[in-house]
Amino acid sequence: MKHYSMILFYIFCNVFIYAFHGSFWVYIFCFLLFSAFVVWGSFDIKLGYFVNSITHKKTKVKEVALTFDDGPTEFTPQFLDLLQEHHIKATFFCIGKQIEKYPDTFKRIIAEGHSIGNHTYTHSNSTGFLPTVKMTDEIAKCDEIIASVGNTTTVLYRPPFGVTNPSIAKAIKRSGKISIGWNVRSLDTVIEDERKIYKRIISKIKPGSIVLLHDTSEKTYRVLVDLLLFLKDKKYSAFTIDSIIKSNKK
């Protein structure tokens, strides 16, 4: 967790400035610069600022991981049909409340050989502001639903919105989870134009990429149709996130 070294560096800078009688505005500038680094580190999971997350697979083989967040939903069966048609295995980071709402779909995800991960119980918009105890509870509740509905367990965890901070870092450690990020963010929940989403993804894909998508809309489904054709044309295969964990243990 890089934030400890940044804090020490920040303290050193303040002591240095004080020793040489720096002005009030210099202090303000240092504080704002430090705050900017903290915010950046909180929202960019690839930096590993608070939590070391797996964001890609180290490989030269043309393979990528397709990951889907926030399901299962009413649209997930369409995604599963398409993945089955192309013989692709993906990783689904599921919300506990959504599993309760669509238990049969969740069971189908597992039955068809896809990997699953914990994405908290509620995926609250206030996730980044929750204390460690509540974050740990969010993860634990989702684990309980995964076990009761799917009769399985997972060590994979993806922070909602990719937001991390010291409280979330402690919750992940207490829960025994491995944080999973990405290095190709589709922004499919933000961008409306399907072609822009598609072009954004294919422009960033390289061997070992982890692609972030959401099985929550027809729009992303149509993007996936084109993306799978692209991967087939470029001779890319797919891997699931748990395969990285297994290979790391060898």
mmCIF file of C-alpha atoms in Angstrom:
data_model
loop_
_atom_site.group_PDB
_atom_site.id
_atom_site.type_symbol
_atom_site.label_atom_id
_atom_site.label_comp_id
_atom_site.label_asym_id
_atom_site.label_seq_id
_atom_site.Cartn_x
_atom_site.Cartn_y
_atom_site.Cartn_z
ATOM 1 C CA MET A 1 0.000 0.000 0.000
ATOM 2 C CA LYS A 2 1.771 3.032 -1.347
ATOM 3 C CA HIS A 3 -0.116 5.618 0.730
ATOM 4 C CA TYR A 4 2.094 5.010 3.783
ATOM 5 C CA SER A 5 5.197 6.081 1.909
ATOM 6 C CA MET A 6 3.316 9.095 0.539
ATOM 7 C CA ILE A 7 2.300 10.139 4.045
ATOM 8 C CA LEU A 8 5.896 9.898 5.223
ATOM 9 C CA PHE A 9 7.019 11.916 2.221
ATOM 10 C CA TYR A 10 4.326 14.524 2.944
ATOM 11 C CA ILE A 11 5.455 14.826 6.568
ATOM 12 C CA PHE A 12 9.074 15.143 5.455
ATOM 13 C CA CYS A 13 8.137 17.942 3.042
ATOM 14 C CA ASN A 14 6.323 19.827 5.792
ATOM 15 C CA VAL A 15 9.256 19.501 8.162
ATOM 16 C CA PHE A 16 11.616 20.644 5.411
ATOM 17 C CA ILE A 17 9.432 23.656 4.601
ATOM 18 C CA TYR A 18 9.129 24.558 8.290
ATOM 19 C CA ALA A 19 12.890 24.324 8.776
ATOM 20 C CA PHE A 20 13.460 26.779 5.947
ATOM 21 C CA HIS A 21 10.584 29.071 6.960
ATOM 22 C CA GLY A 22 8.306 28.338 4.055
ATOM 23 C CA SER A 23 5.283 30.590 3.542
ATOM 24 C CA PHE A 24 1.678 29.687 4.363
ATOM 25 C CA TRP A 25 0.898 29.295 0.653
ATOM 26 C CA VAL A 26 3.648 26.724 0.265
ATOM 27 C CA TYR A 27 1.963 24.660 2.987
ATOM 28 C CA ILE A 28 -1.387 25.003 1.192
ATOM 29 C CA PHE A 29 0.166 23.947 -2.105
ATOM 30 C CA CYS A 30 1.734 20.842 -0.530
ATOM 31 C CA PHE A 31 -1.541 19.930 1.162
ATOM 32 C CA LEU A 32 -3.521 20.272 -2.066
ATOM 33 C CA LEU A 33 -0.922 18.281 -4.006
ATOM 34 C CA PHE A 34 -0.999 15.508 -1.388
ATOM 35 C CA SER A 35 -4.822 15.505 -1.400
ATOM 36 C CA ALA A 36 -4.851 15.200 -5.187
ATOM 37 C CA PHE A 37 -2.591 12.127 -4.983
ATOM 38 C CA VAL A 38 -4.859 10.541 -2.358
ATOM 39 C CA VAL A 39 -8.011 11.128 -4.437
ATOM 40 C CA TRP A 40 -6.306 9.823 -7.560
ATOM 41 C CA GLY A 41 -5.122 6.760 -5.661
ATOM 42 C CA SER A 42 -8.630 6.151 -4.323
ATOM 43 C CA PHE A 43 -10.303 6.154 -7.735
ATOM 44 C CA ASP A 44 -7.660 4.532 -9.937
ATOM 45 C CA ILE A 45 -7.471 0.895 -8.901
ATOM 46 C CA LYS A 46 -4.567 0.264 -11.305
ATOM 47 C CA LEU A 47 -2.251 2.343 -9.080
ATOM 48 C CA GLY A 48 -2.548 -0.063 -6.153
ATOM 49 C CA TYR A 49 -2.327 2.964 -3.865
ATOM 50 C CA PHE A 50 -4.342 1.506 -0.966
ATOM 51 C CA VAL A 51 -4.835 -2.077 -2.139
ATOM 52 C CA ASN A 52 -2.699 -4.261 -4.373
ATOM 53 C CA SER A 53 -5.170 -5.457 -7.013
ATOM 54 C CA ILE A 54 -4.774 -7.835 -9.923
ATOM 55 C CA THR A 55 -5.370 -5.665 -12.997
ATOM 56 C CA HIS A 56 -3.967 -7.865 -15.772
ATOM 57 C CA LYS A 57 -2.280 -11.176 -16.462
ATOM 58 C CA LYS A 58 1.413 -11.240 -17.242
ATOM 59 C CA THR A 59 1.494 -13.124 -20.515
ATOM 60 C CA LYS A 60 2.501 -12.817 -24.150
ATOM 61 C CA VAL A 61 -0.292 -15.146 -25.207
ATOM 62 C CA LYS A 62 -3.199 -13.478 -26.996
ATOM 63 C CA GLU A 63 -5.818 -13.928 -24.307
ATOM 64 C CA VAL A 64 -8.086 -11.617 -22.326
ATOM 65 C CA ALA A 65 -10.440 -11.864 -19.363
ATOM 66 C CA LEU A 66 -14.005 -10.655 -19.828
ATOM 67 C CA THR A 67 -15.488 -9.566 -16.503
ATOM 68 C CA PHE A 68 -19.047 -8.477 -15.795
ATOM 69 C CA ASP A 69 -20.119 -6.420 -12.784
ATOM 70 C CA ASP A 70 -23.375 -5.692 -10.958
ATOM 71 C CA GLY A 71 -25.403 -8.760 -11.902
ATOM 72 C CA PRO A 72 -27.139 -11.007 -12.129
ATOM 73 C CA THR A 73 -29.889 -9.021 -13.859
ATOM 74 C CA GLU A 74 -32.739 -9.604 -16.287
ATOM 75 C CA PHE A 75 -30.192 -9.208 -19.104
ATOM 76 C CA THR A 76 -27.653 -11.747 -17.821
ATOM 77 C CA PRO A 77 -29.252 -14.788 -19.542
ATOM 78 C CA GLN A 78 -28.691 -13.101 -22.923
ATOM 79 C CA PHE A 79 -25.019 -12.614 -22.052
ATOM 80 C CA LEU A 80 -24.763 -16.242 -20.991
ATOM 81 C CA ASP A 81 -26.363 -17.432 -24.234
ATOM 82 C CA LEU A 82 -23.879 -15.400 -26.258
ATOM 83 C CA LEU A 83 -20.861 -16.558 -24.260
ATOM 84 C CA GLN A 84 -22.018 -20.156 -24.586
ATOM 85 C CA GLU A 85 -22.412 -19.742 -28.339
ATOM 86 C CA HIS A 86 -18.793 -18.589 -28.594
ATOM 87 C CA HIS A 87 -17.475 -21.098 -26.024
ATOM 88 C CA ILE A 88 -16.190 -18.277 -23.828
ATOM 89 C CA LYS A 89 -15.802 -18.442 -20.053
ATOM 90 C CA ALA A 90 -16.009 -15.153 -18.178
ATOM 91 C CA THR A 91 -15.911 -13.858 -14.599
ATOM 92 C CA PHE A 92 -19.018 -12.374 -13.001
ATOM 93 C CA PHE A 93 -18.679 -10.089 -9.978
ATOM 94 C CA CYS A 94 -22.099 -10.378 -8.398
ATOM 95 C CA ILE A 95 -24.000 -8.217 -5.933
ATOM 96 C CA GLY A 96 -25.597 -10.118 -3.066
ATOM 97 C CA LYS A 97 -29.001 -8.465 -3.409
ATOM 98 C CA GLN A 98 -29.028 -9.247 -7.132
ATOM 99 C CA ILE A 99 -28.250 -12.893 -6.460
ATOM 100 C CA GLU A 100 -31.262 -12.988 -4.132
ATOM 101 C CA LYS A 101 -33.385 -11.444 -6.887
ATOM 102 C CA TYR A 102 -32.162 -13.770 -9.658
ATOM 103 C CA PRO A 103 -31.036 -16.999 -7.933
ATOM 104 C CA ASP A 104 -31.629 -19.250 -10.949
ATOM 105 C CA THR A 105 -29.492 -17.040 -13.171
ATOM 106 C CA PHE A 106 -26.722 -17.081 -10.596
ATOM 107 C CA LYS A 107 -26.867 -20.879 -10.481
ATOM 108 C CA ARG A 108 -26.668 -20.938 -14.261
ATOM 109 C CA ILE A 109 -23.518 -18.777 -14.235
ATOM 110 C CA ILE A 110 -21.833 -21.354 -12.024
ATOM 111 C CA ALA A 111 -23.269 -24.381 -13.848
ATOM 112 C CA GLU A 112 -21.889 -23.154 -17.177
ATOM 113 C CA GLY A 113 -18.357 -22.932 -15.827
ATOM 114 C CA HIS A 114 -17.940 -19.196 -15.360
ATOM 115 C CA SER A 115 -16.042 -17.785 -12.399
ATOM 116 C CA ILE A 116 -17.797 -15.657 -9.819
ATOM 117 C CA GLY A 117 -16.599 -12.935 -7.485
ATOM 118 C CA ASN A 118 -17.908 -10.932 -4.538
ATOM 119 C CA HIS A 119 -19.093 -7.392 -5.364
ATOM 120 C CA THR A 120 -20.588 -6.583 -1.919
ATOM 121 C CA TYR A 121 -24.149 -7.140 -0.777
ATOM 122 C CA THR A 122 -25.683 -3.770 -1.741
ATOM 123 C CA HIS A 123 -23.115 -1.971 -3.959
ATOM 124 C CA SER A 124 -24.058 1.229 -2.147
ATOM 125 C CA ASN A 125 -23.152 4.622 -3.607
ATOM 126 C CA SER A 126 -21.673 5.418 -0.197
ATOM 127 C CA THR A 127 -19.264 2.463 -0.322
ATOM 128 C CA GLY A 128 -16.223 4.736 -0.344
ATOM 129 C CA PHE A 129 -17.347 6.339 2.927
ATOM 130 C CA LEU A 130 -18.234 3.213 4.908
ATOM 131 C CA PRO A 131 -16.124 2.261 7.954
ATOM 132 C CA THR A 132 -14.173 -0.980 8.002
ATOM 133 C CA VAL A 133 -16.785 -2.827 10.073
ATOM 134 C CA LYS A 134 -19.604 -2.067 7.629
ATOM 135 C CA MET A 135 -17.445 -2.840 4.593
ATOM 136 C CA THR A 136 -16.472 -6.181 6.125
ATOM 137 C CA ASP A 137 -20.164 -6.870 6.750
ATOM 138 C CA GLU A 138 -21.000 -6.016 3.125
ATOM 139 C CA ILE A 139 -18.471 -8.558 1.900
ATOM 140 C CA ALA A 140 -19.539 -11.178 4.445
ATOM 141 C CA LYS A 141 -23.240 -10.855 3.557
ATOM 142 C CA CYS A 142 -22.485 -11.330 -0.125
ATOM 143 C CA ASP A 143 -20.381 -14.392 0.723
ATOM 144 C CA GLU A 144 -23.315 -15.843 2.660
ATOM 145 C CA ILE A 145 -25.660 -15.424 -0.317
ATOM 146 C CA ILE A 146 -23.088 -16.909 -2.699
ATOM 147 C CA ALA A 147 -22.770 -19.938 -0.431
ATOM 148 C CA SER A 148 -26.485 -20.423 0.209
ATOM 149 C CA VAL A 149 -27.658 -19.930 -3.398
ATOM 150 C CA GLY A 150 -24.697 -21.194 -5.371
ATOM 151 C CA ASN A 151 -23.242 -23.677 -2.886
ATOM 152 C CA THR A 152 -19.791 -22.288 -3.581
ATOM 153 C CA THR A 153 -17.212 -19.815 -2.284
ATOM 154 C CA THR A 154 -14.874 -17.268 -3.819
ATOM 155 C CA VAL A 155 -11.747 -15.362 -2.837
ATOM 156 C CA LEU A 156 -12.260 -12.876 -5.658
ATOM 157 C CA TYR A 157 -13.485 -9.422 -4.720
ATOM 158 C CA ARG A 158 -13.995 -6.329 -6.837
ATOM 159 C CA PRO A 159 -14.450 -2.994 -5.045
ATOM 160 C CA PRO A 160 -17.610 -1.188 -6.240
ATOM 161 C CA PHE A 161 -16.677 1.608 -8.664
ATOM 162 C CA GLY A 162 -13.051 0.523 -8.226
ATOM 163 C CA VAL A 163 -12.835 2.798 -5.187
ATOM 164 C CA THR A 164 -10.318 1.910 -2.483
ATOM 165 C CA ASN A 165 -9.239 3.534 0.768
ATOM 166 C CA PRO A 166 -7.735 2.414 4.109
ATOM 167 C CA SER A 167 -11.111 1.145 5.414
ATOM 168 C CA ILE A 168 -11.742 -0.914 2.294
ATOM 169 C CA ALA A 169 -8.176 -2.210 2.374
ATOM 170 C CA LYS A 170 -8.666 -3.445 5.950
ATOM 171 C CA ALA A 171 -12.021 -5.035 5.066
ATOM 172 C CA ILE A 172 -10.472 -6.915 2.147
ATOM 173 C CA LYS A 173 -7.659 -8.190 4.364
ATOM 174 C CA ARG A 174 -10.028 -9.247 7.151
ATOM 175 C CA SER A 175 -12.225 -11.064 4.640
ATOM 176 C CA GLY A 176 -9.301 -12.946 3.123
ATOM 177 C CA LYS A 177 -10.148 -11.647 -0.339
ATOM 178 C CA ILE A 178 -8.011 -10.879 -3.371
ATOM 179 C CA SER A 179 -8.844 -7.539 -4.962
ATOM 180 C CA ILE A 180 -9.486 -7.658 -8.692
ATOM 181 C CA GLY A 181 -9.286 -4.581 -10.875
ATOM 182 C CA TRP A 182 -8.929 -4.113 -14.626
ATOM 183 C CA ASN A 183 -6.798 -2.372 -17.234
ATOM 184 C CA VAL A 184 -9.513 -1.950 -19.871
ATOM 185 C CA ARG A 185 -12.485 0.039 -18.595
ATOM 186 C CA SER A 186 -15.349 0.092 -21.094
ATOM 187 C CA LEU A 187 -17.311 2.902 -19.409
ATOM 188 C CA ASP A 188 -20.401 1.109 -20.698
ATOM 189 C CA THR A 189 -22.516 2.565 -17.881
ATOM 190 C CA VAL A 190 -21.492 6.100 -18.807
ATOM 191 C CA ILE A 191 -21.100 6.243 -22.595
ATOM 192 C CA GLU A 192 -24.348 5.940 -24.567
ATOM 193 C CA ASP A 193 -22.878 5.405 -28.026
ATOM 194 C CA GLU A 194 -22.262 1.673 -28.516
ATOM 195 C CA ARG A 195 -19.633 2.220 -31.216
ATOM 196 C CA LYS A 196 -17.639 4.484 -28.910
ATOM 197 C CA ILE A 197 -17.697 1.824 -26.198
ATOM 198 C CA TYR A 198 -16.615 -0.841 -28.665
ATOM 199 C CA LYS A 199 -13.790 1.276 -30.117
ATOM 200 C CA ARG A 200 -12.628 2.237 -26.636
ATOM 201 C CA ILE A 201 -12.305 -1.427 -25.669
ATOM 202 C CA ILE A 202 -10.547 -2.732 -28.783
ATOM 203 C CA SER A 203 -8.093 0.185 -28.770
ATOM 204 C CA LYS A 204 -6.883 -0.826 -25.304
ATOM 205 C CA ILE A 205 -6.901 -4.616 -25.548
ATOM 206 C CA LYS A 206 -3.566 -6.439 -25.406
ATOM 207 C CA PRO A 207 -2.416 -9.878 -24.222
ATOM 208 C CA GLY A 208 -3.440 -10.417 -20.604
ATOM 209 C CA SER A 209 -5.989 -7.593 -20.456
ATOM 210 C CA ILE A 210 -8.822 -7.667 -17.935
ATOM 211 C CA VAL A 211 -11.876 -5.989 -19.451
ATOM 212 C CA LEU A 212 -14.537 -4.380 -17.270
ATOM 213 C CA LEU A 213 -18.104 -4.685 -18.577
ATOM 214 C CA HIS A 214 -21.582 -4.796 -16.986
ATOM 215 C CA ASP A 215 -24.276 -7.399 -17.673
ATOM 216 C CA THR A 216 -26.939 -4.774 -16.972
ATOM 217 C CA SER A 217 -28.180 -3.542 -20.343
ATOM 218 C CA GLU A 218 -29.050 -4.382 -23.943
ATOM 219 C CA LYS A 219 -26.494 -1.791 -24.974
ATOM 220 C CA THR A 220 -23.571 -3.695 -23.457
ATOM 221 C CA TYR A 221 -24.955 -6.949 -24.842
ATOM 222 C CA ARG A 222 -24.776 -5.530 -28.371
ATOM 223 C CA VAL A 223 -21.241 -4.296 -27.701
ATOM 224 C CA LEU A 224 -20.321 -7.790 -26.554
ATOM 225 C CA VAL A 225 -21.667 -9.271 -29.800
ATOM 226 C CA ASP A 226 -19.153 -7.194 -31.785
ATOM 227 C CA LEU A 227 -16.379 -7.648 -29.236
ATOM 228 C CA LEU A 228 -16.536 -11.432 -29.380
ATOM 229 C CA LEU A 229 -16.330 -11.310 -33.176
ATOM 230 C CA PHE A 230 -13.307 -9.019 -32.891
ATOM 231 C CA LEU A 231 -11.573 -11.371 -30.445
ATOM 232 C CA LYS A 232 -12.260 -14.332 -32.729
ATOM 233 C CA ASP A 233 -10.933 -12.462 -35.766
ATOM 234 C CA LYS A 234 -7.763 -11.448 -33.902
ATOM 235 C CA LYS A 235 -7.375 -14.996 -32.540
ATOM 236 C CA TYR A 236 -7.740 -14.039 -28.883
ATOM 237 C CA SER A 237 -8.797 -16.681 -26.376
ATOM 238 C CA ALA A 238 -10.359 -15.989 -22.975
ATOM 239 C CA PHE A 239 -9.269 -16.767 -19.433
ATOM 240 C CA THR A 240 -11.069 -16.450 -16.111
ATOM 241 C CA ILE A 241 -9.675 -14.509 -13.171
ATOM 242 C CA ASP A 242 -9.424 -17.523 -10.892
ATOM 243 C CA SER A 243 -6.973 -19.063 -13.365
ATOM 244 C CA ILE A 244 -4.506 -16.274 -12.443
ATOM 245 C CA ILE A 245 -4.881 -17.135 -8.770
ATOM 246 C CA LYS A 246 -4.316 -20.838 -9.432
ATOM 247 C CA SER A 247 -1.226 -20.184 -11.545
ATOM 248 C CA ASN A 248 0.219 -17.869 -8.858
ATOM 249 C CA LYS A 249 -0.080 -20.655 -6.284
ATOM 250 C CA LYS A 250 1.999 -23.085 -8.330
#
